Every structure is written in C-alpha cells, then in structure tokens.
Short mmCIF file of C-alpha atoms and ligand atoms in Angstrom, two decimals:
data_model
loop_
_atom_site.label_atom_id
_atom_site.label_comp_id
_atom_site.label_asym_id
_atom_site.label_seq_id
_atom_site.Cartn_x
_atom_site.Cartn_y
_atom_site.Cartn_z
CA MET A 12 0.00 0.00 0.00
CA GLU A 13 1.28 3.52 -0.76
CA ALA A 14 2.88 5.04 2.33
CA ASN A 15 1.56 8.49 1.62
CA ILE A 16 -2.03 7.33 1.98
CA TYR A 17 -1.36 7.89 5.68
CA ILE A 18 -0.07 11.40 5.21
CA MET A 19 -2.44 13.84 6.87
CA LYS A 20 -3.28 16.97 4.93
CA LEU A 21 -1.99 19.85 7.03
CA PRO A 22 -1.43 20.50 10.73
CA ASP A 23 -4.12 22.17 12.77
CA GLY A 24 -3.84 25.71 14.10
CA PRO A 25 -5.67 28.73 15.46
CA ARG A 26 -8.35 30.15 13.16
CA ALA A 27 -8.78 33.65 14.62
CA PRO A 28 -8.52 36.38 11.95
CA ALA A 29 -4.94 36.98 10.78
CA ALA A 30 -4.88 40.58 12.09
CA ILE A 31 -5.79 39.40 15.59
CA GLN A 32 -3.15 36.67 15.48
CA LEU A 33 -0.55 39.21 14.37
CA MET A 34 -1.47 41.53 17.26
CA LEU A 35 -1.32 38.67 19.77
CA THR A 36 2.10 37.65 18.43
CA LEU A 37 3.38 41.22 18.68
CA PHE A 38 1.98 42.06 22.12
CA ARG A 39 1.82 38.69 23.93
CA PRO A 40 4.25 36.53 21.98
CA LEU A 41 5.30 34.05 24.68
CA GLU A 42 1.84 33.42 26.13
CA THR A 43 0.36 33.09 22.65
CA LEU A 44 2.99 30.60 21.49
CA GLU A 45 2.64 28.52 24.65
CA GLU A 46 -1.11 28.48 24.35
CA TYR A 47 -0.93 27.31 20.72
CA GLN A 48 1.59 24.62 21.56
CA LYS A 49 -0.59 23.32 24.38
CA ARG A 50 -3.61 23.26 22.13
CA TYR A 51 -2.10 21.99 18.86
CA GLY A 52 1.20 20.27 19.78
CA ASP A 53 4.71 20.38 18.31
CA ILE A 54 3.62 21.57 14.90
CA PHE A 55 0.85 24.06 14.22
CA ARG A 56 -0.34 26.34 11.50
CA PRO A 57 -1.25 29.89 12.52
CA MET A 58 -2.70 32.32 10.01
CA ILE A 59 -0.49 35.28 9.22
CA GLY A 60 -2.30 36.74 6.27
CA ARG A 61 -3.20 35.75 2.75
CA GLY A 62 -0.93 33.60 0.66
CA ASP A 63 1.44 30.84 1.62
CA GLU A 64 1.02 28.43 4.50
CA PHE A 65 2.93 29.15 7.69
CA VAL A 66 3.97 26.38 10.09
CA VAL A 67 5.52 26.66 13.57
CA LEU A 68 7.75 23.80 14.66
CA SER A 69 8.98 22.94 18.16
CA ASN A 70 9.90 19.28 17.82
CA PRO A 71 13.70 18.73 18.01
CA LYS A 72 13.64 15.67 15.76
CA ALA A 73 11.72 17.54 13.08
CA ILE A 74 14.06 20.53 13.42
CA GLN A 75 16.97 18.13 12.95
CA GLU A 76 15.39 16.89 9.71
CA LEU A 77 14.85 20.46 8.55
CA PHE A 78 18.37 21.64 9.40
CA SER A 79 20.02 18.51 7.98
CA ALA A 80 18.21 18.66 4.62
CA ASP A 81 19.84 20.11 1.50
CA PRO A 82 19.81 23.92 2.04
CA LYS A 83 18.85 24.33 -1.62
CA LEU A 84 15.39 23.09 -0.66
CA PHE A 85 14.75 26.33 1.25
CA CYS A 86 14.98 30.09 0.99
CA SER A 87 15.20 32.27 4.08
CA GLY A 88 16.42 35.64 2.87
CA SER A 89 13.14 36.40 1.10
CA GLY A 90 11.35 35.68 4.40
CA ASN A 91 13.30 38.44 6.13
CA LYS A 92 11.90 41.24 3.97
CA ILE A 93 10.60 43.16 6.98
CA LEU A 94 14.24 43.98 7.76
CA HIS A 95 14.77 45.57 4.36
CA PRO A 96 14.24 49.16 5.57
CA LEU A 97 17.06 48.68 8.07
CA VAL A 98 19.61 46.66 6.11
CA GLY A 99 18.90 46.96 2.36
CA ASP A 100 18.91 44.54 -0.60
CA TRP A 101 22.45 43.22 -0.24
CA SER A 102 22.35 42.23 3.38
CA LEU A 103 23.32 38.65 4.18
CA LEU A 104 20.02 38.44 6.08
CA LEU A 105 18.08 38.95 2.84
CA LEU A 106 20.21 36.93 0.41
CA ASP A 107 19.56 33.36 -0.72
CA GLY A 108 21.26 30.67 -2.80
CA ASP A 109 24.76 31.13 -4.26
CA ARG A 110 24.90 34.83 -3.41
CA HIS A 111 24.20 34.06 0.23
CA GLN A 112 26.76 31.28 0.30
CA SER A 113 29.55 33.34 -1.24
CA GLN A 114 28.87 36.37 0.98
CA ARG A 115 28.90 34.15 4.07
CA ARG A 116 32.20 32.62 3.01
CA LEU A 117 33.60 36.10 2.65
CA LEU A 118 32.49 37.34 6.07
CA ASN A 119 33.18 34.18 8.06
CA PRO A 120 36.91 34.72 8.79
CA ALA A 121 36.09 38.04 10.49
CA PHE A 122 34.32 36.13 13.27
CA HIS A 123 36.70 33.25 13.89
CA GLY A 124 40.25 32.26 14.79
CA GLU A 125 42.95 34.89 15.21
CA ARG A 126 40.49 37.73 14.73
CA MET A 127 38.58 36.69 17.83
CA ARG A 128 41.66 36.96 19.98
CA ALA A 129 42.23 40.48 18.70
CA TYR A 130 38.71 41.44 19.80
CA ALA A 131 39.33 40.30 23.41
CA GLN A 132 41.41 43.30 24.42
CA LEU A 133 38.99 45.57 22.65
CA ILE A 134 36.01 44.15 24.56
CA ARG A 135 37.76 44.49 27.92
CA ASN A 136 38.95 48.04 27.22
CA ILE A 137 35.56 49.25 26.04
CA THR A 138 33.81 47.65 29.04
CA GLU A 139 36.24 49.39 31.39
CA GLN A 140 35.83 52.74 29.61
CA VAL A 141 32.03 52.63 29.59
CA THR A 142 31.82 51.70 33.29
CA SER A 143 34.65 54.03 34.37
CA ASN A 144 32.20 56.72 35.51
CA TRP A 145 30.41 54.34 37.90
CA THR A 146 30.56 55.21 41.59
CA VAL A 147 28.94 53.52 44.58
CA GLY A 148 25.26 54.49 44.70
CA LYS A 149 25.04 55.21 40.96
CA SER A 150 21.99 53.69 39.35
CA PHE A 151 21.81 52.75 35.69
CA ILE A 152 19.71 50.81 33.19
CA ALA A 153 21.62 47.63 32.45
CA ARG A 154 20.39 47.32 28.87
CA SER A 155 21.43 50.86 27.93
CA VAL A 156 24.93 50.40 29.33
CA MET A 157 25.25 47.00 27.66
CA GLN A 158 24.08 48.56 24.39
CA GLU A 159 26.72 51.24 24.62
CA ILE A 160 29.38 48.57 25.16
CA SER A 161 28.20 46.26 22.39
CA LEU A 162 27.72 49.10 19.89
CA ARG A 163 31.20 50.47 20.53
CA VAL A 164 32.68 46.97 20.26
CA ILE A 165 31.01 46.26 16.92
CA LEU A 166 31.81 49.73 15.51
CA GLN A 167 35.44 49.21 16.37
CA ALA A 168 35.47 45.65 14.99
CA VAL A 169 33.76 46.75 11.76
CA PHE A 170 35.44 50.11 11.07
CA GLY A 171 38.43 50.16 13.38
CA LEU A 172 36.88 53.38 14.75
CA ASP A 173 36.26 54.11 18.37
CA GLU A 174 36.54 57.82 18.61
CA GLY A 175 36.09 60.94 16.52
CA GLU A 176 33.04 62.75 15.34
CA ARG A 177 32.04 60.20 12.68
CA PHE A 178 32.07 57.42 15.24
CA GLN A 179 30.00 59.36 17.74
CA GLN A 180 27.46 60.43 15.15
CA LEU A 181 27.10 56.88 13.88
CA GLN A 182 26.63 55.59 17.40
CA ARG A 183 23.87 58.14 18.03
CA LEU A 184 22.12 57.51 14.70
CA LEU A 185 22.14 53.71 14.96
CA CYS A 186 20.68 53.88 18.47
CA GLY A 187 18.05 56.32 17.21
CA MET A 188 17.13 54.09 14.26
CA LEU A 189 16.60 51.10 16.53
CA ASP A 190 14.70 53.10 19.13
CA THR A 191 12.09 53.72 16.40
CA PHE A 192 11.01 50.08 16.94
CA ASP A 193 11.67 49.74 20.66
CA SER A 194 8.20 48.64 21.81
CA PRO A 195 5.63 46.13 20.56
CA PHE A 196 3.48 49.00 19.32
CA LYS A 197 6.32 50.72 17.47
CA SER A 198 7.75 47.49 16.04
CA SER A 199 4.42 46.96 14.25
CA LEU A 200 5.80 49.63 11.87
CA LEU A 201 8.12 46.97 10.46
CA PHE A 202 5.38 44.37 10.14
CA VAL A 203 2.64 46.55 8.63
CA LYS A 204 3.88 48.19 5.43
CA ALA A 205 0.89 50.51 5.24
CA LEU A 206 2.19 52.32 8.36
CA GLN A 207 5.50 53.14 6.67
CA LYS A 208 4.57 56.69 5.66
CA ASP A 209 6.81 59.72 5.82
CA PHE A 210 4.76 62.43 7.57
CA GLY A 211 7.84 64.57 8.21
CA ALA A 212 10.65 64.62 10.73
CA TRP A 213 8.24 64.47 13.69
CA SER A 214 6.58 61.24 12.61
CA LEU A 215 8.16 57.94 13.67
CA TRP A 216 8.78 56.69 10.14
CA GLY A 217 9.86 60.12 8.90
CA ARG A 218 12.44 60.42 11.67
CA PHE A 219 13.70 56.90 10.96
CA LEU A 220 14.18 57.71 7.26
CA ARG A 221 16.13 60.87 8.07
CA GLN A 222 18.34 59.11 10.59
CA ARG A 223 19.00 56.30 8.10
CA LYS A 224 19.96 58.83 5.43
CA GLN A 225 22.44 60.51 7.75
CA ALA A 226 23.91 57.16 8.86
CA ASP A 227 24.27 56.14 5.18
CA ARG A 228 26.08 59.38 4.45
CA LEU A 229 28.61 58.65 7.20
CA ILE A 230 29.10 55.03 6.11
CA TYR A 231 29.62 55.99 2.45
CA ALA A 232 32.04 58.74 3.52
CA GLU A 233 34.12 56.15 5.38
CA ILE A 234 34.05 53.78 2.36
CA HIS A 235 35.15 56.57 0.00
CA LYS A 236 37.89 57.69 2.35
CA ARG A 237 39.27 54.14 2.42
CA ARG A 238 39.07 53.81 -1.36
CA GLN A 239 40.92 57.10 -1.87
CA GLN A 240 43.61 56.19 0.64
CA SER A 241 43.77 52.65 -0.77
CA ARG A 242 43.76 51.70 2.92
CA PHE A 243 42.69 48.08 2.81
CA ASP A 244 45.31 46.62 5.10
CA GLY A 245 43.53 47.26 8.41
CA GLU A 246 42.49 44.62 10.89
CA ASP A 247 38.86 45.64 10.70
CA ILE A 248 35.98 43.94 8.88
CA LEU A 249 35.56 46.77 6.35
CA SER A 250 39.17 46.27 5.21
CA LEU A 251 38.51 42.57 4.82
CA MET A 252 35.40 43.21 2.73
CA MET A 253 37.13 45.79 0.53
CA VAL A 254 39.83 43.37 -0.62
CA ALA A 255 37.48 40.42 -1.04
CA CYS A 256 36.20 39.37 -4.48
CA ASP A 257 33.40 37.04 -5.44
CA GLU A 258 33.86 33.89 -7.56
CA ALA A 259 33.80 36.03 -10.74
CA GLY A 260 36.65 38.19 -9.38
CA GLN A 261 34.38 41.19 -8.72
CA PRO A 262 34.93 43.31 -5.59
CA MET A 263 31.94 44.47 -3.55
CA THR A 264 30.24 47.68 -4.71
CA ASP A 265 29.68 50.61 -2.35
CA ARG A 266 26.03 49.64 -2.03
CA GLN A 267 26.89 46.06 -1.12
CA LEU A 268 29.44 47.26 1.42
CA ARG A 269 26.92 49.63 2.99
CA ASP A 270 24.21 46.98 3.33
CA GLU A 271 26.58 44.42 4.84
CA LEU A 272 28.07 46.96 7.24
CA MET A 273 24.62 48.04 8.40
CA THR A 274 23.68 44.36 8.89
CA LEU A 275 26.67 43.65 11.08
CA LEU A 276 26.29 46.87 13.05
CA LEU A 277 22.62 46.21 13.81
CA ALA A 278 22.63 42.39 14.18
CA GLY A 279 25.93 42.59 16.03
CA HIS A 280 24.98 44.76 18.96
CA GLU A 281 21.24 44.81 19.59
CA THR A 282 21.13 41.05 20.29
CA THR A 283 24.22 40.90 22.51
CA ALA A 284 23.07 43.94 24.52
CA SER A 285 19.76 42.26 25.42
CA ALA A 286 21.52 38.97 26.23
CA LEU A 287 23.92 40.78 28.59
CA ALA A 288 21.09 42.66 30.30
CA TRP A 289 19.26 39.36 30.92
CA ALA A 290 22.45 37.76 32.25
CA LEU A 291 23.00 40.63 34.72
CA TYR A 292 19.37 40.33 35.79
CA TRP A 293 19.53 36.60 36.55
CA ILE A 294 22.94 36.79 38.21
CA HIS A 295 21.71 39.47 40.60
CA LYS A 296 18.24 38.03 41.05
CA LEU A 297 19.61 34.70 42.30
CA PRO A 298 22.29 35.01 45.02
CA THR A 299 23.41 31.37 44.67
CA VAL A 300 24.15 31.92 40.98
CA ARG A 301 26.03 35.14 41.71
CA ASP A 302 28.09 33.54 44.52
CA GLN A 303 29.07 30.56 42.43
CA LEU A 304 30.03 32.75 39.50
CA LEU A 305 32.11 35.10 41.65
CA LYS A 306 33.87 32.11 43.20
CA GLU A 307 34.77 30.83 39.76
CA LEU A 308 35.99 34.24 38.55
CA ALA A 309 38.08 34.70 41.71
CA SER A 310 39.89 31.46 40.90
CA VAL A 311 41.21 32.89 37.63
CA ASP A 312 44.67 34.39 37.44
CA LYS A 313 44.70 38.19 37.12
CA ASP A 314 46.60 37.96 33.84
CA ALA A 315 44.52 35.09 32.52
CA ASP A 316 44.32 34.67 28.79
CA PRO A 317 40.82 35.68 27.54
CA GLY A 318 40.50 32.19 26.11
CA GLU A 319 40.68 30.86 29.67
CA ILE A 320 37.80 33.13 30.72
CA ALA A 321 35.77 31.98 27.74
CA ARG A 322 36.25 28.34 28.80
CA LEU A 323 35.10 28.78 32.42
CA PRO A 324 32.37 26.16 32.88
CA TYR A 325 30.00 28.02 35.19
CA LEU A 326 30.27 31.32 33.31
CA THR A 327 29.57 29.39 30.10
CA ALA A 328 26.56 27.68 31.71
CA VAL A 329 25.19 31.05 32.92
CA CYS A 330 25.38 32.44 29.38
CA GLN A 331 23.80 29.30 27.93
CA GLU A 332 20.94 29.34 30.44
CA THR A 333 20.40 33.07 29.80
CA LEU A 334 19.94 32.39 26.09
CA ARG A 335 17.77 29.35 26.80
CA LEU A 336 15.21 30.92 29.10
CA TYR A 337 14.49 34.01 27.02
CA PRO A 338 16.11 33.47 23.63
CA ILE A 339 16.78 36.84 22.02
CA ALA A 340 15.27 35.57 18.77
CA LEU A 341 12.07 33.64 19.52
CA PHE A 342 12.30 32.01 16.08
CA ALA A 343 15.06 30.97 13.72
CA PHE A 344 14.59 32.39 10.23
CA THR A 345 11.63 30.97 8.38
CA ARG A 346 12.60 28.26 5.91
CA ILE A 347 10.49 28.72 2.75
CA LEU A 348 10.11 25.49 0.84
CA GLN A 349 11.29 25.43 -2.77
CA ALA A 350 10.11 21.84 -3.29
CA PRO A 351 7.63 19.50 -1.58
CA PHE A 352 8.91 18.42 1.85
CA ARG A 353 7.74 15.81 4.35
CA LEU A 354 7.86 16.49 8.05
CA MET A 355 6.13 14.81 11.01
CA GLY A 356 3.80 12.88 8.72
CA TYR A 357 2.70 15.90 6.70
CA GLU A 358 3.62 16.75 3.14
CA PHE A 359 4.15 20.47 2.62
CA ALA A 360 3.89 22.20 -0.72
CA PRO A 361 6.51 24.59 -2.16
CA GLY A 362 6.00 28.06 -0.72
CA THR A 363 5.19 26.77 2.79
CA ARG A 364 6.99 28.77 5.46
CA ILE A 365 8.40 26.62 8.23
CA SER A 366 9.45 28.48 11.35
CA PRO A 367 11.50 26.65 14.02
CA CYS A 368 10.41 28.17 17.34
CA ILE A 369 13.48 28.48 19.53
CA TYR A 370 11.44 29.64 22.53
CA LEU A 371 9.07 26.65 22.52
CA VAL A 372 11.92 24.15 22.10
CA HIS A 373 13.79 25.77 25.01
CA HIS A 374 10.70 25.47 27.21
CA ARG A 375 9.97 21.79 26.60
CA GLN A 376 9.39 20.08 29.92
CA ASP A 377 10.76 16.77 28.56
CA ILE A 378 14.15 18.34 27.77
CA TYR A 379 14.38 21.08 30.39
CA PRO A 380 12.57 20.06 33.60
CA GLN A 381 11.13 23.15 35.35
CA PRO A 382 11.77 25.19 32.23
CA LYS A 383 10.78 28.54 33.77
CA GLN A 384 13.55 28.31 36.34
CA PHE A 385 17.00 29.77 35.73
CA ARG A 386 19.29 26.82 36.48
CA PRO A 387 22.74 27.03 34.82
CA GLU A 388 23.57 23.62 36.34
CA ARG A 389 21.42 21.92 33.73
CA PHE A 390 24.17 22.70 31.20
CA LEU A 391 26.79 21.12 33.48
CA GLU A 392 24.70 18.01 34.10
CA ARG A 393 24.07 17.04 30.48
CA GLN A 394 24.71 18.03 26.89
CA PHE A 395 21.92 19.16 24.64
CA SER A 396 21.83 18.48 20.93
CA PRO A 397 21.91 21.45 18.49
CA TYR A 398 18.21 20.78 17.86
CA GLU A 399 17.30 20.88 21.56
CA TYR A 400 19.33 24.03 22.24
CA LEU A 401 19.44 26.50 19.37
CA PRO A 402 19.62 30.16 20.46
CA PHE A 403 21.64 30.91 17.31
CA GLY A 404 19.51 28.87 14.88
CA GLY A 405 21.21 26.27 12.69
CA SER A 406 22.21 24.86 9.30
CA ASN A 407 23.46 27.20 6.56
CA ARG A 408 21.81 30.23 8.26
CA ARG A 409 23.22 29.70 11.72
CA CYS A 410 24.17 33.02 13.31
CA LEU A 411 27.36 34.32 11.75
CA GLY A 412 28.28 36.11 14.98
CA MET A 413 27.67 33.20 17.37
CA ALA A 414 31.27 32.79 18.56
CA PHE A 415 31.74 36.55 18.69
CA ALA A 416 28.56 37.08 20.75
CA LEU A 417 29.39 34.36 23.28
CA TYR A 418 32.93 35.61 23.64
CA GLU A 419 31.70 39.14 24.15
CA MET A 420 29.09 38.08 26.71
CA LYS A 421 31.64 36.21 28.79
CA LEU A 422 34.35 38.87 28.68
CA VAL A 423 31.97 41.73 29.46
CA LEU A 424 30.45 39.84 32.41
CA ALA A 425 33.85 38.77 33.76
CA THR A 426 35.22 42.32 33.47
CA ILE A 427 32.24 43.94 35.19
CA LEU A 428 31.71 41.36 37.94
CA SER A 429 35.34 41.28 38.94
CA ARG A 430 35.46 45.07 39.38
CA TRP A 431 32.03 46.03 40.65
CA GLU A 432 29.40 44.92 43.12
CA LEU A 433 25.94 45.49 41.72
CA ALA A 434 22.34 44.95 42.80
CA LEU A 435 18.92 45.10 41.20
CA VAL A 436 17.01 48.26 42.08
CA ASN A 437 13.94 46.16 42.84
CA GLN A 438 13.11 42.47 43.05
CA ARG A 439 10.07 42.58 40.78
CA PRO A 440 10.17 39.91 38.06
CA VAL A 441 11.17 41.33 34.67
CA ARG A 442 9.08 40.38 31.64
CA PRO A 443 10.40 39.97 28.11
CA VAL A 444 9.07 42.46 25.53
CA ARG A 445 9.53 42.85 21.81
CA ARG A 446 12.13 45.30 20.54
CA VAL A 447 12.59 45.49 16.75
CA VAL A 448 12.53 41.73 15.94
CA THR A 449 14.11 40.53 19.18
CA THR A 450 12.96 40.12 22.79
CA THR A 451 14.48 42.17 25.55
CA PRO A 452 13.88 42.70 29.29
CA ALA A 453 11.03 45.19 29.86
CA GLY A 454 12.35 48.34 31.50
CA GLY A 455 15.93 47.38 30.62
CA VAL A 456 16.75 46.09 34.18
CA PRO A 457 17.38 49.03 36.57
CA MET A 458 20.51 48.36 38.67
CA VAL A 459 22.65 50.14 41.21
CA VAL A 460 26.38 50.05 41.99
CA THR A 461 26.85 48.88 45.58
CA GLY A 462 30.62 48.48 45.77
CA GLN A 463 33.94 48.57 43.96
CA LYS A 464 36.61 45.87 44.17
CA SER A 465 40.23 45.69 43.26
CA ALA A 466 39.83 43.77 40.04
CA TYR A 467 40.77 40.12 40.23
CA TYR A 468 40.58 39.61 36.52
C1 HEM B 15 23.36 36.85 21.74
C2 HEM B 15 23.55 37.33 20.54
C3 HEM B 15 22.94 36.79 19.27
C4 HEM B 15 21.86 35.96 19.07
C5 HEM B 15 20.98 35.30 20.13
C6 HEM B 15 21.72 35.77 17.63
C7 HEM B 15 20.76 34.96 17.05
C8 HEM B 15 20.66 34.74 15.68
C9 HEM B 15 19.70 33.86 15.06
C10 HEM B 15 18.65 33.04 15.79
C11 HEM B 15 19.90 33.90 13.72
C12 HEM B 15 19.10 33.13 12.66
C13 HEM B 15 19.75 31.77 12.44
C14 HEM B 15 18.90 30.76 11.70
O1 HEM B 15 17.83 31.08 11.22
O2 HEM B 15 19.30 29.59 11.63
C15 HEM B 15 21.00 34.82 13.47
C16 HEM B 15 21.50 35.14 12.22
C17 HEM B 15 22.51 36.06 12.02
N1 HEM B 15 23.24 36.72 12.99
FE1 HEM B 15 23.04 36.56 14.99
N2 HEM B 15 22.68 36.51 17.00
C18 HEM B 15 23.46 37.14 17.95
C19 HEM B 15 24.56 37.95 17.73
C20 HEM B 15 25.08 38.27 16.49
C21 HEM B 15 26.27 39.05 16.26
C22 HEM B 15 27.20 39.58 17.35
C23 HEM B 15 26.41 39.18 14.90
C24 HEM B 15 27.47 39.88 14.08
C25 HEM B 15 28.52 40.46 14.52
C26 HEM B 15 25.30 38.47 14.29
C27 HEM B 15 25.08 38.39 12.94
C28 HEM B 15 24.14 37.55 12.35
C29 HEM B 15 23.99 37.42 10.90
C30 HEM B 15 24.78 38.19 9.84
C31 HEM B 15 22.97 36.47 10.70
C32 HEM B 15 22.44 35.99 9.36
C33 HEM B 15 23.13 34.71 8.93
C34 HEM B 15 22.71 34.22 7.56
O3 HEM B 15 21.68 34.65 7.08
O4 HEM B 15 23.43 33.40 6.99
N3 HEM B 15 24.51 37.94 15.28
N4 HEM B 15 21.45 35.31 14.69
#
C-alpha cells in the first residue's frame, strides 16, 4: 500500500482572523505561542495573512530533519523582507542561494580564529571605559549600558573606529534608528507596510528615514575615504570586505558594502546587549548563581588569557541558560520550501513557510525540567543536541556572529563582575518584551552600583 495514503493533509492551528493573530504575536508573543503549543502540539499552522502556508515547529527531531536537509530546498532571505528598511537589498540576512553562500564565506573569517583573539582586548577596554564613571550608589539601566558597550565593540570591529566625530554620530544615529522600533506597538511599523509613511521629521517613520539617510552618508564617507587612501590593510571587517572578491573576481560595490556593514552593526549589537542585560538580571536576582560565578571568577589568574575566561564552565553555563530561558530571537529564520517536503507525517507544498520556534523548544518540559527556572547547572549536568538548544539557529543560516557574541558576553560579564558589586534596584520579576525583531527585558533592568573591588581579573 502507498505510504503516503497515511499522510495527513496539514497540521491544525488557530483560526482567529490573521490581524488578531498578528497583534497577539506582537503584544503577547510568549503566552500566545505557549497556548498554541498546548492546544495543537509540536507543529501548528497559525494564520499570518493571505498567501502561503505558515507552520511553527517545536519538535527537536523535526528541526533536525529540517536543518540537515539540503539547504537548496529552502529560501530564508526572502522571508526576512521586513528587515529591508534597516539593512537593504544586499544584506546577508536577505540573500539566498549562491549569493548568500559566497557572501557568508567572505564574512566568516572576520568572526573566527585569530580575529577573535584580537577582539578580546577591545572588549575588555571598552567595558572598562564605559563603566569608568560608575561610583557607589550610581543607578543605571543595564540594557542601555550594555548597548553602549556592544555598539562600541562592533563599531570598532567593523570600522576600526572608536573615537572621533564620525564614530559618535554613527553611534547616536544607529541607536536612534533602533529606538524607532523599541516597543511592541512601534515594532508593528516593520510588520505593517501601510504604516511606513513619511509624515515629516516628527513622525516615527519620517524620523527613521532621516536618521538612516544621515547614517548612510557617514558610512559611504568612510568607504570613499578608504578607497581614496587605498587603505585596505587594516584589521577591521571593512578592510577585509574591501579586498574580497566574489567567484567572478568582482569586488563588492559601495552599495553592497553599505548593506553588509549596516547588517553587522545592527545584528551585532542589539542582540548581545539584550543577552547581557538578561544575564545581569539573573545573576543578581539569584544570590546562589552570583556567589558561584564570583567564586569561579576569583579562581582565575589576574593575567589570565581571555580564552581561559571563555572556557570557564559556570560562566559558560550562565550564558547558555540566559539564552535558553528568554532566547533573544524567539524564532530561527523561516525556511520557505522550494520543493515538496515531508515532516512529522505531513507533506508540505513549495511556498510553505516553516518556522523553528526556539522559545518553545527551550521550554519543553521533557528536555528542560522546570523550564521557567533559571538553572545554569542543567548545562553542566548534560549536553543538549543542536536541535534541543538552538539560540543561534542552525544549518546554513546559523548566526554568523555566534562565537563573537558568546565571547563578548563572557568577557563583558567577567570584566564587570570582577570590578564592581551590583544589585537590582527592585526584586520585581522582569518580563520579556519585543524590541525590533528581538525580545528584551522590559524596563531594561534598573541596577545600582553597591561596591567597587580591586579587580581580580
Ligand atoms: C546573543 C547574541 C545573538 C543571538 C541570540 C543571535 C541569534 C541569531 C539567530 C537566531 C539567527 C538566525 C539563524 C537561523 O535562522 O538559523 C541569526 C542570524 C545572524 N546573525 Fe546573529 N545573534 C546574535 C549575535 C550576532 C552578532 C554579534 C552578529 C554579528 C557580529 C550576528 C550576525 C548575524 C547574521 C549576519 C545572521 C544571518 C546569517 C545568515 O543569514 O546566513 N549575530 N542570529
């Protein structure tokens, strides 16, 4: 008998009108996802508008099948169109096929090997500079300080710039552009094209367009300056991109350089800043976690190699658990089928959008007992497969900056915790909220400096 006689048509899913489902996903994403999973299981089909089918997946075995299949069976770049206003046509986030592959190959060395070691000193120095004005009693918003650190780190890594007027203007403009989408309400601007209207500099979209134009002017000015000086020998990522050629021997155009730079600047700091703010929250919310972490950091030699810090088991587990409990991206990129594909007993047609839900996988009771609890020990007790733990996605689209982000998280935390004593301003639980296309702690985690130490790392 034909096996596919048993194939069910399509998975079940909520049938509320698409606009209502979109609003629920924007304003109550975690509760909505959990409710759908409880009701429909590991695979469900919400409605997100007219057109192609959309499927949410939270079954590790099915995600393994998806991530292990030939990448040519899927597109993802075209599913990221909402990011177009921020990053442009040539961003790695929006590319597919051979173009995506060759651009990834080109950028990869900037985030691995020797380059990473060079970033270590940079990360420590910037963390020290940004926190140098702290005094006992000073209160601050953890996310804002972490954003200043991560933005300066990525600007320096990308342009080799960390001072001067151009650097400061870029820093201000990039923050301003992202602040346009810093709440669930405002991030609906990205999702609903009809709202993208320029009503002048006082309107949200109008201000965003003007800030983007100014940021572009600064980025192009830097590119032109480099071309005129023929200065391509720097250690920074722009230098690397300017000497690189594609398979046909063509160098990147100014437009391509701009889009890729914008991608790295935005993807490379917004995410890490939220992850660091969450880590500081959990560490100071749970005294046992803080004590254990401080004990581990105190055991490290003052002149320890940054690689040694990055290998510390408890610090690593704290970062892993931070990214498990509230993954910065709730979903990996949507995989859009280019050919029929079978998964969990269903046969999906080309055009179907399959979205691996990182949040729901990370909250599976069968893999992570008491999933709502912050317990770094779970990462010391057992190993999780890349389909059970996937804060950086997987397959050919796995986060390009994964190693960089983890390295930065660990070095920033080690530098701060070994110099400062901090506390949360209040003990109220912090909720995750949407910011642009990521989730971040609501209110940014207000903290206060309670003491200064003679640094032991
Ligand atoms: C804690 C920090 C970060 C998290 C949680 C994170 C998460 C992710 C996720 C989930 C994806 C999609 C992967 C997939 O669909 O399989 C992604 C893609 C990407 N990330 Fe990150 N990311 C972080 C930091 C960074 C940093 C620091 C950079 C750059 C410096 C970066 C650059 C990128 C790029 C360029 C892509 C697109 C890759 C492609 O399309 O091939 N990310 N990231």
